[in-house]
Coordinates of C-alpha atoms in Angstrom, one line a residue:
M169 CA 16.7 31.4 100.6
R170 CA 18.5 29.9 97.2
T171 CA 19.6 32.5 94.7
D172 CA 20.9 31.8 91.6
P173 CA 25.1 32.5 91.8
L174 CA 25.8 36.1 89.8
T175 CA 27.6 34.8 86.7
V176 CA 29.3 36.9 83.5
D177 CA 26.8 35.5 81.7
R178 CA 24.0 36.8 83.8
F179 CA 25.7 40.2 84.3
R180 CA 25.8 40.6 80.4
S181 CA 22.3 39.5 80.0
C182 CA 21.6 41.8 82.5
L183 CA 23.4 45.4 81.4
L184 CA 22.5 44.7 77.8
Q185 CA 18.5 44.4 79.1
A186 CA 19.3 47.9 81.5
L187 CA 21.0 50.0 78.7
N188 CA 18.2 48.8 76.1
C189 CA 21.2 47.6 73.9
K190 CA 20.0 45.7 70.9
G191 CA 22.9 44.4 69.7
S192 CA 25.7 42.7 72.1
T193 CA 27.9 45.4 72.1
V194 CA 27.4 48.0 74.7
P195 CA 29.0 52.3 74.6
D196 CA 32.1 53.0 76.8
V197 CA 31.7 52.4 80.8
V198 CA 32.6 54.4 83.8
V199 CA 32.8 51.8 87.2
G200 CA 32.1 54.0 90.7
F201 CA 35.3 51.7 92.3
S202 CA 36.0 52.6 96.0
G203 CA 37.5 49.3 96.0
G204 CA 35.0 47.9 98.3
L205 CA 33.2 44.2 97.7
D206 CA 30.0 45.9 95.7
S207 CA 32.7 47.2 93.3
T208 CA 35.2 44.9 92.9
V209 CA 33.1 42.5 91.4
L210 CA 32.0 45.1 89.2
L211 CA 35.1 45.6 87.6
S212 CA 35.7 42.7 87.8
L213 CA 32.8 41.5 85.8
C214 CA 33.1 44.4 82.9
R215 CA 36.6 42.9 82.6
E216 CA 35.4 39.8 81.7
L217 CA 33.0 41.5 79.1
R218 CA 36.1 43.3 77.9
E219 CA 37.6 40.4 77.0
Q220 CA 34.9 38.9 75.4
G221 CA 34.3 42.5 73.5
V222 CA 31.2 42.6 74.6
L223 CA 32.7 46.0 76.1
K224 CA 34.9 47.8 74.2
G225 CA 36.6 50.3 76.9
V226 CA 35.8 49.9 80.7
G227 CA 37.2 52.9 82.7
A228 CA 37.2 53.3 86.7
L229 CA 36.7 56.1 88.8
H230 CA 37.6 57.1 92.8
V231 CA 36.1 59.1 95.1
H232 CA 38.9 60.6 97.6
H233 CA 35.8 62.1 100.5
G234 CA 39.2 62.3 102.9
L235 CA 37.1 61.3 106.0
S236 CA 38.3 57.9 106.6
R237 CA 42.4 58.0 108.3
L238 CA 42.3 55.0 105.5
A239 CA 42.3 57.3 102.5
D240 CA 45.0 57.2 100.7
D241 CA 46.0 53.5 101.0
W242 CA 42.0 52.7 99.4
V243 CA 43.4 55.4 96.4
N244 CA 46.9 53.1 96.3
H245 CA 45.0 49.9 96.1
A246 CA 43.0 50.9 94.0
E247 CA 45.2 52.2 91.5
A248 CA 47.6 48.7 92.2
L249 CA 44.3 46.7 91.4
C250 CA 43.4 48.8 87.9
Q251 CA 47.3 48.7 86.6
S252 CA 47.7 44.6 87.5
W253 CA 44.0 44.6 85.3
E254 CA 45.0 47.2 82.5
I255 CA 41.8 49.1 83.4
P256 CA 43.0 53.6 83.4
L257 CA 41.7 54.9 87.0
Q258 CA 40.7 58.1 87.8
V259 CA 41.1 59.6 91.1
H260 CA 39.5 62.6 92.3
Y261 CA 39.9 64.3 95.4
V262 CA 37.0 66.4 96.9
Q263 CA 35.6 68.3 100.5
C264 CA 32.5 67.0 102.2
G265 CA 30.8 69.5 104.6
Q266 CA 31.6 69.0 108.3
G267 CA 28.1 69.0 109.1
Q268 CA 25.6 65.9 111.4
N269 CA 24.4 64.9 107.6
I270 CA 27.9 63.5 106.5
E271 CA 26.7 61.0 104.2
E272 CA 24.5 63.8 102.3
S273 CA 27.3 65.3 102.1
A274 CA 30.3 62.7 100.6
R275 CA 27.0 61.4 98.1
N276 CA 26.3 65.2 97.3
A277 CA 30.4 65.4 96.1
R278 CA 31.0 62.0 94.6
Y279 CA 27.7 62.8 92.3
Q280 CA 29.2 66.0 91.4
V281 CA 32.3 64.7 90.7
F282 CA 30.3 61.9 88.4
E283 CA 27.8 64.5 86.3
E284 CA 31.5 66.4 85.8
S285 CA 33.9 63.3 84.6
L286 CA 31.3 62.0 82.6
Q287 CA 32.0 62.5 78.7
V288 CA 29.4 62.4 76.0
G289 CA 27.7 59.4 75.9
E290 CA 29.3 57.5 78.2
V291 CA 27.5 54.9 81.2
L292 CA 28.6 55.0 84.3
L293 CA 28.2 52.0 86.3
Q294 CA 27.4 51.6 90.2
A295 CA 27.7 48.3 92.1
H296 CA 24.4 48.7 93.4
H297 CA 22.3 45.3 95.0
Q298 CA 19.3 44.2 96.3
D299 CA 20.7 44.5 99.9
D300 CA 21.2 48.8 98.8
Q301 CA 17.6 48.8 97.4
V302 CA 16.2 47.9 100.9
E303 CA 17.7 49.9 102.8
T304 CA 17.0 52.7 100.3
L305 CA 13.5 51.4 100.7
L306 CA 13.8 51.9 104.4
Y307 CA 15.2 54.6 104.9
R308 CA 12.3 56.7 102.6
L309 CA 9.7 55.0 104.0
V310 CA 10.9 56.1 107.7
R311 CA 11.4 59.6 106.5
G312 CA 7.9 59.9 105.0
S313 CA 8.8 59.1 100.8
G314 CA 5.8 59.3 98.2
I315 CA 5.3 56.6 96.1
H316 CA 7.9 58.5 93.4
G317 CA 10.2 57.5 96.5
M318 CA 9.5 54.1 97.1
S319 CA 9.9 53.6 93.4
G320 CA 13.3 53.4 95.6
M321 CA 16.5 53.7 93.0
P322 CA 16.2 53.4 89.5
T323 CA 18.1 50.9 87.0
T324 CA 19.4 54.0 84.7
R325 CA 18.5 57.2 84.1
S326 CA 20.2 60.3 82.7
L327 CA 23.2 62.1 84.4
G328 CA 25.2 64.8 82.7
V329 CA 26.3 64.3 79.4
G330 CA 26.0 60.6 79.7
Q331 CA 24.0 57.6 81.7
L332 CA 24.0 56.0 84.7
C333 CA 23.5 52.0 85.0
R334 CA 23.2 49.7 88.2
P335 CA 22.6 46.2 86.9
L336 CA 23.6 44.3 90.0
L337 CA 19.9 45.3 91.4
V338 CA 18.5 41.8 91.1
F339 CA 21.3 40.2 92.9
P340 CA 21.6 39.7 96.3
R341 CA 24.4 40.7 98.1
S342 CA 25.2 37.2 99.5
A343 CA 25.3 36.8 95.0
L344 CA 28.6 39.0 95.4
E345 CA 30.0 37.5 97.7
D346 CA 30.0 34.4 96.6
Y347 CA 31.3 35.7 93.1
A348 CA 34.5 37.3 94.7
R349 CA 35.0 34.0 96.7
R350 CA 34.9 31.6 93.3
H351 CA 37.1 34.5 91.6
G352 CA 39.2 35.3 94.7
L353 CA 38.8 38.7 94.6
E354 CA 40.5 41.1 96.7
W355 CA 38.6 44.2 98.3
I356 CA 39.0 46.7 101.0
E357 CA 36.9 47.4 103.7
D358 CA 35.3 51.0 104.2
D359 CA 36.0 50.9 108.8
S360 CA 33.1 53.7 108.7
N361 CA 30.8 50.7 107.7
T362 CA 30.3 49.4 110.5
D363 CA 29.5 52.8 112.6
T364 CA 25.4 52.6 113.6
R365 CA 26.0 55.6 113.8
F366 CA 25.0 56.7 110.5
D367 CA 21.7 55.6 109.2
R368 CA 22.2 53.2 106.8
N369 CA 24.5 51.6 108.4
F370 CA 22.0 50.6 111.3
L371 CA 19.0 49.9 108.8
R372 CA 21.9 47.5 107.5
A373 CA 23.0 45.7 110.9
D374 CA 20.6 45.9 113.2
I375 CA 16.9 46.2 111.7
V376 CA 17.2 44.7 107.5
P377 CA 18.5 41.5 109.4
V378 CA 15.7 41.2 112.1
L379 CA 13.5 41.6 109.5
E380 CA 14.5 38.9 107.2
Q381 CA 14.8 36.5 109.8
R382 CA 11.1 36.8 110.8
W383 CA 10.0 37.2 107.3
P384 CA 12.6 34.9 105.5
G385 CA 13.1 36.1 101.8
M386 CA 12.2 40.3 102.5
K387 CA 14.4 41.6 100.7
S388 CA 13.1 40.1 97.6
R389 CA 9.8 40.7 97.3
V390 CA 11.2 44.5 98.8
A391 CA 12.4 44.8 96.0
R392 CA 9.8 43.4 93.9
F393 CA 7.6 46.5 96.1
S394 CA 10.6 49.3 94.1
E395 CA 9.0 47.7 90.8
I396 CA 5.9 47.9 91.1
C397 CA 6.5 51.6 92.3
Q398 CA 8.0 52.3 88.9
D399 CA 5.8 51.2 87.5
S400 CA 2.7 53.2 89.1
V401 CA 5.1 56.1 89.4
Q402 CA 5.4 56.0 84.7
L403 CA 1.4 55.7 84.9
L404 CA 0.7 58.9 87.0
D405 CA 4.0 60.3 84.4
E406 CA 2.4 60.0 82.2
L407 CA -0.9 61.3 83.8
A408 CA 0.6 64.1 85.0
K409 CA 2.4 64.8 81.4
E410 CA -0.8 65.1 79.8
D411 CA -2.7 67.5 82.2
L412 CA 0.0 69.6 82.6
Q413 CA -0.3 70.1 78.5
A414 CA -3.3 70.8 78.7
A415 CA -3.5 73.2 81.0
S416 CA -0.2 75.4 80.7
L417 CA 0.9 77.0 78.1
S418 CA 4.2 79.4 77.5
V419 CA 4.4 83.3 78.2
T420 CA 7.5 85.6 78.1
F421 CA 8.2 87.7 80.5
P422 CA 10.7 91.3 81.0
G423 CA 14.1 89.8 81.8
V424 CA 13.2 85.8 82.4
G425 CA 12.5 85.3 78.8
E426 CA 10.3 82.4 78.4
L427 CA 8.5 80.4 80.9
Q428 CA 5.8 77.2 81.2
V429 CA 3.0 78.4 83.5
V430 CA 0.1 77.0 84.5
D431 CA -3.2 77.8 84.2
C432 CA -4.8 78.5 87.8
G433 CA -8.5 77.7 86.5
W434 CA -7.6 75.1 85.2
L435 CA -5.6 74.1 89.1
S436 CA -9.0 75.1 90.8
E437 CA -11.2 72.2 89.3
Q438 CA -9.0 69.9 89.8
T439 CA -9.3 67.0 92.8
A440 CA -6.6 67.7 95.2
A441 CA -4.5 64.6 94.3
R442 CA -4.7 65.7 90.2
R443 CA -3.8 69.6 91.3
N444 CA -0.7 68.5 93.4
L445 CA 0.8 65.2 90.8
V446 CA 0.6 68.0 87.5
L447 CA 1.8 70.9 90.4
R448 CA 4.8 68.3 91.6
H449 CA 5.7 67.7 88.3
W450 CA 5.5 70.6 86.3
L451 CA 8.6 71.8 89.1
S452 CA 10.3 69.2 88.1
V453 CA 10.5 70.0 85.1
L454 CA 11.6 73.2 85.2
D455 CA 14.7 71.4 87.1
L456 CA 13.2 73.3 90.0
P457 CA 13.1 72.0 93.8
V458 CA 9.0 69.9 94.8
P459 CA 8.4 70.9 98.0
D460 CA 6.6 69.1 100.1
S461 CA 2.8 68.6 101.0
E462 CA 2.5 71.5 103.4
M463 CA 3.9 73.7 100.9
L464 CA 1.4 72.7 98.2
E465 CA -1.6 73.8 100.0
R466 CA -0.2 76.8 100.5
I467 CA 0.8 77.2 97.0
Y468 CA -2.9 76.5 96.1
N469 CA -4.7 78.0 99.1
E470 CA -2.4 81.8 98.8
V471 CA -1.5 81.9 95.1
V472 CA -4.0 80.2 92.5
L473 CA -6.7 81.2 94.7
A474 CA -5.4 84.8 95.1
R475 CA -7.7 87.6 93.4
V476 CA -7.0 87.9 90.1
D477 CA -5.2 91.2 90.7
A478 CA -4.0 90.5 94.1
E479 CA 0.3 88.5 92.9
P480 CA 1.1 86.6 96.0
E481 CA 4.1 85.0 96.3
L482 CA 5.3 81.8 97.5
H483 CA 9.5 80.6 98.6
W484 CA 10.8 78.1 99.4
G485 CA 14.2 76.8 98.5
G486 CA 15.4 78.7 96.3
C487 CA 12.5 78.8 94.3
S488 CA 9.5 81.4 93.7
V489 CA 6.0 80.9 92.9
Y490 CA 3.7 84.5 92.0
R491 CA 0.2 84.6 90.7
H492 CA -0.2 87.1 87.1
R493 CA -3.6 87.3 86.5
H494 CA -5.0 83.8 86.1
W495 CA -1.1 81.9 85.3
L496 CA 1.3 80.2 88.2
V497 CA 4.7 80.7 87.2
A498 CA 7.0 79.1 89.5
L499 CA 11.1 80.0 88.7
A500 CA 14.6 80.0 90.9
A501 CA 14.3 82.4 92.9
L502 CA 15.9 86.0 91.9
P503 CA 18.7 87.7 93.4
R504 CA 18.4 90.5 96.0
L505 CA 18.8 94.2 95.0
G506 CA 20.1 95.0 97.9
E507 CA 22.7 98.1 97.1
C508 CA 22.1 97.9 93.6
K509 CA 22.9 101.9 92.0
S510 CA 21.9 104.0 89.7
Q511 CA 24.2 103.9 86.5
S512 CA 26.2 106.3 84.8
S513 CA 25.6 106.5 80.7
A514 CA 25.7 104.2 78.9
V515 CA 29.3 103.1 77.4
L516 CA 29.2 102.3 73.6
K517 CA 31.8 99.4 72.0
G518 CA 31.8 99.2 68.7
D519 CA 27.8 98.3 67.6
D520 CA 27.0 96.9 70.3
F521 CA 26.9 96.8 74.4
C522 CA 26.4 95.7 77.6
L523 CA 26.0 97.3 80.8
S524 CA 25.6 95.1 84.1
F525 CA 23.4 96.3 87.1
A526 CA 25.0 94.2 89.9
G527 CA 22.4 91.3 91.5
N528 CA 20.2 92.8 88.6
G529 CA 21.1 90.8 84.6
D530 CA 22.7 92.7 81.8
V531 CA 21.0 95.3 79.7
I532 CA 22.7 94.6 76.3
A533 CA 21.9 96.8 73.3
Q534 CA 21.9 95.7 69.3
W535 CA 21.7 98.2 66.2
Y536 CA 19.5 97.2 62.9
D537 CA 20.5 99.1 60.0
S538 CA 16.4 98.9 59.6
S539 CA 12.8 98.5 61.2
T540 CA 12.9 94.7 62.3
G541 CA 9.5 95.6 63.8
V542 CA 9.5 96.2 67.0
S543 CA 10.0 99.0 69.0
A544 CA 13.7 100.2 68.5
L545 CA 15.3 103.4 69.7
R546 CA 16.9 106.5 67.5
A547 CA 20.1 106.4 67.1
T548 CA 21.1 109.5 69.2
T549 CA 18.9 108.5 72.1
L550 CA 21.2 105.8 73.6
N551 CA 22.9 108.1 76.5
G552 CA 21.9 108.7 79.0
Q553 CA 21.1 107.9 83.2
W554 CA 20.6 103.6 84.0
S555 CA 18.2 103.0 86.9
L556 CA 16.1 100.9 88.9
R557 CA 12.6 102.0 88.6
R558 CA 12.1 101.8 92.3
D559 CA 14.8 104.3 92.2
V560 CA 13.0 106.6 89.1
M561 CA 10.3 109.1 89.4
V562 CA 9.6 110.1 86.0
E563 CA 6.5 112.0 84.7
P564 CA 3.8 110.6 82.1
F565 CA 4.6 110.0 78.5
A566 CA 3.7 108.4 75.4
L567 CA 3.9 104.8 73.6
P568 CA 4.1 104.5 69.8
G569 CA 0.5 103.7 68.5
R570 CA -1.4 104.3 71.3
K571 CA -3.6 107.0 72.4
G572 CA -2.4 109.9 75.2
R573 CA 0.4 110.0 78.3
K574 CA 0.6 108.4 81.0
T575 CA 2.3 107.8 84.1
L576 CA 4.6 104.2 84.0
K577 CA 2.9 102.7 86.1
K578 CA -0.4 102.9 84.1
W579 CA 1.6 101.8 81.3
L580 CA 3.0 98.4 82.7
N581 CA -0.5 97.2 84.1
E582 CA -1.6 97.6 79.9
L583 CA 1.7 95.9 78.9
G584 CA 0.9 93.1 82.0
V585 CA 3.5 93.5 83.5
P586 CA 4.1 91.3 86.5
A587 CA 4.6 93.4 89.8
W588 CA 7.1 91.0 91.0
L589 CA 9.6 92.4 88.2
R590 CA 9.3 96.0 88.7
E591 CA 11.2 97.3 91.0
R592 CA 13.7 95.4 89.3
L593 CA 13.0 97.2 86.3
P594 CA 16.2 99.5 84.5
V595 CA 14.8 102.8 83.2
L596 CA 16.9 104.9 80.7
H597 CA 16.0 108.2 81.0
K598 CA 17.1 111.4 80.6
G599 CA 15.6 113.1 84.3
A600 CA 11.8 112.8 84.4
E601 CA 11.4 111.7 80.6
V602 CA 11.5 108.0 80.1
V603 CA 13.3 106.7 77.0
A604 CA 13.4 102.9 77.1
I605 CA 13.2 100.2 79.9
P606 CA 14.4 97.0 77.3
G607 CA 12.1 94.5 76.6
V608 CA 8.9 95.7 77.5
L609 CA 8.3 100.2 76.0
V610 CA 10.6 102.4 74.2
A611 CA 8.9 106.5 74.6
A612 CA 6.9 108.1 71.5
D613 CA 9.5 110.2 71.7
F614 CA 12.4 108.6 71.3
C615 CA 11.2 105.6 68.7
A616 CA 12.8 104.5 65.6
G617 CA 9.9 104.1 64.4
E618 CA 10.6 102.5 60.6
G619 CA 14.0 103.5 61.2
P620 CA 17.6 102.0 62.4
G621 CA 17.8 102.4 66.0
W622 CA 18.4 100.5 68.5
S623 CA 17.7 96.8 70.0
L624 CA 17.0 96.7 73.6
K625 CA 17.3 93.3 75.8
W626 CA 17.3 93.0 79.7
Q627 CA 18.4 89.6 81.0
L628 CA 18.7 88.7 84.9

């Protein structure tokens, strides 16, 4: 199937469109440069745009994975080419895990370098092309990806403080090969690219050619399918955003601060498809791992539909979800309390202090010369014993402005402190007398009232 050739003008148009540049110039770019055919063509195109004044700054970044005996030779090649083209080059050396999925380990190490190296406003350019997009879609298809996965690699996305852009996605590899021949480019061949033990190499060598022979033009149609999926994903994301806004609110919890929580009642009224869409979007917004369909079903059956007073929880992949009253709460898995012991009396330093509990955050105290409208400790009551809630036995006590003396358990219930936080609450006490719990309460006998005092905060 004939395709239009890759030219500098076509590349310029694709780059400006991808970056949504309204003028004729784009920000400084850094090319992810392996030294292979694809990245060499991309670097050559950027060099041409620099000469035209379209690109002001062009740099290159090479990652040495240490996985090939030829890796040092590839660095030498990259340095020689960039020097001859007067393009500054960064070389980063990484350690890749030696587990079964070496591809994923190398990719993760590479993207970590990319993210850490980008400066504010810089754009990292990658040389992925249409054939790479097809391989990605087929790989995700056999792994059971949903519509988000089938949307393929995006042309642009944020990366750290900068942006990632793939301006060659519309071009097949054959167009890059033709450009390289016409311009007399030289590149290196990665010896691992022929090893079909790696999934992508297997697809590239054994599967895609058979499909293309049976259905000529298959690659361009599969790439078009990814664009259709991208449109569908955009619509779904817009719907999920609207639903989440209607179903969520912000609630402040001791130790963990303000969290976006979702109304379990709202979730229970939705279809499974719409409910799962909102849950996935919510977890993505919170930058938490999105679970598979099985775990989403468990979240609904075991947490959302639980009794209001049950306080169930589920954990997966470094993430936890809890039911607190009628809210669904999600956050990164809390550190294990382990052997965290009660602390000795705090020592003041200047006008404040910070007391650390191993594996359970810090207690911070700030002195206020006048009333702040919050419960504060009297000046002489800060020194005492610090213990975790799980380790302390205290007598009933009173709270300012509330009637009666009650047990700590009853006060925590009335104040709405979640069960999953109670055991790790840091308690300031004097023997069996509760003095304060940072961010939760100050006992009436130790409250500063309208006068100056200490304000306590606990941060996990």
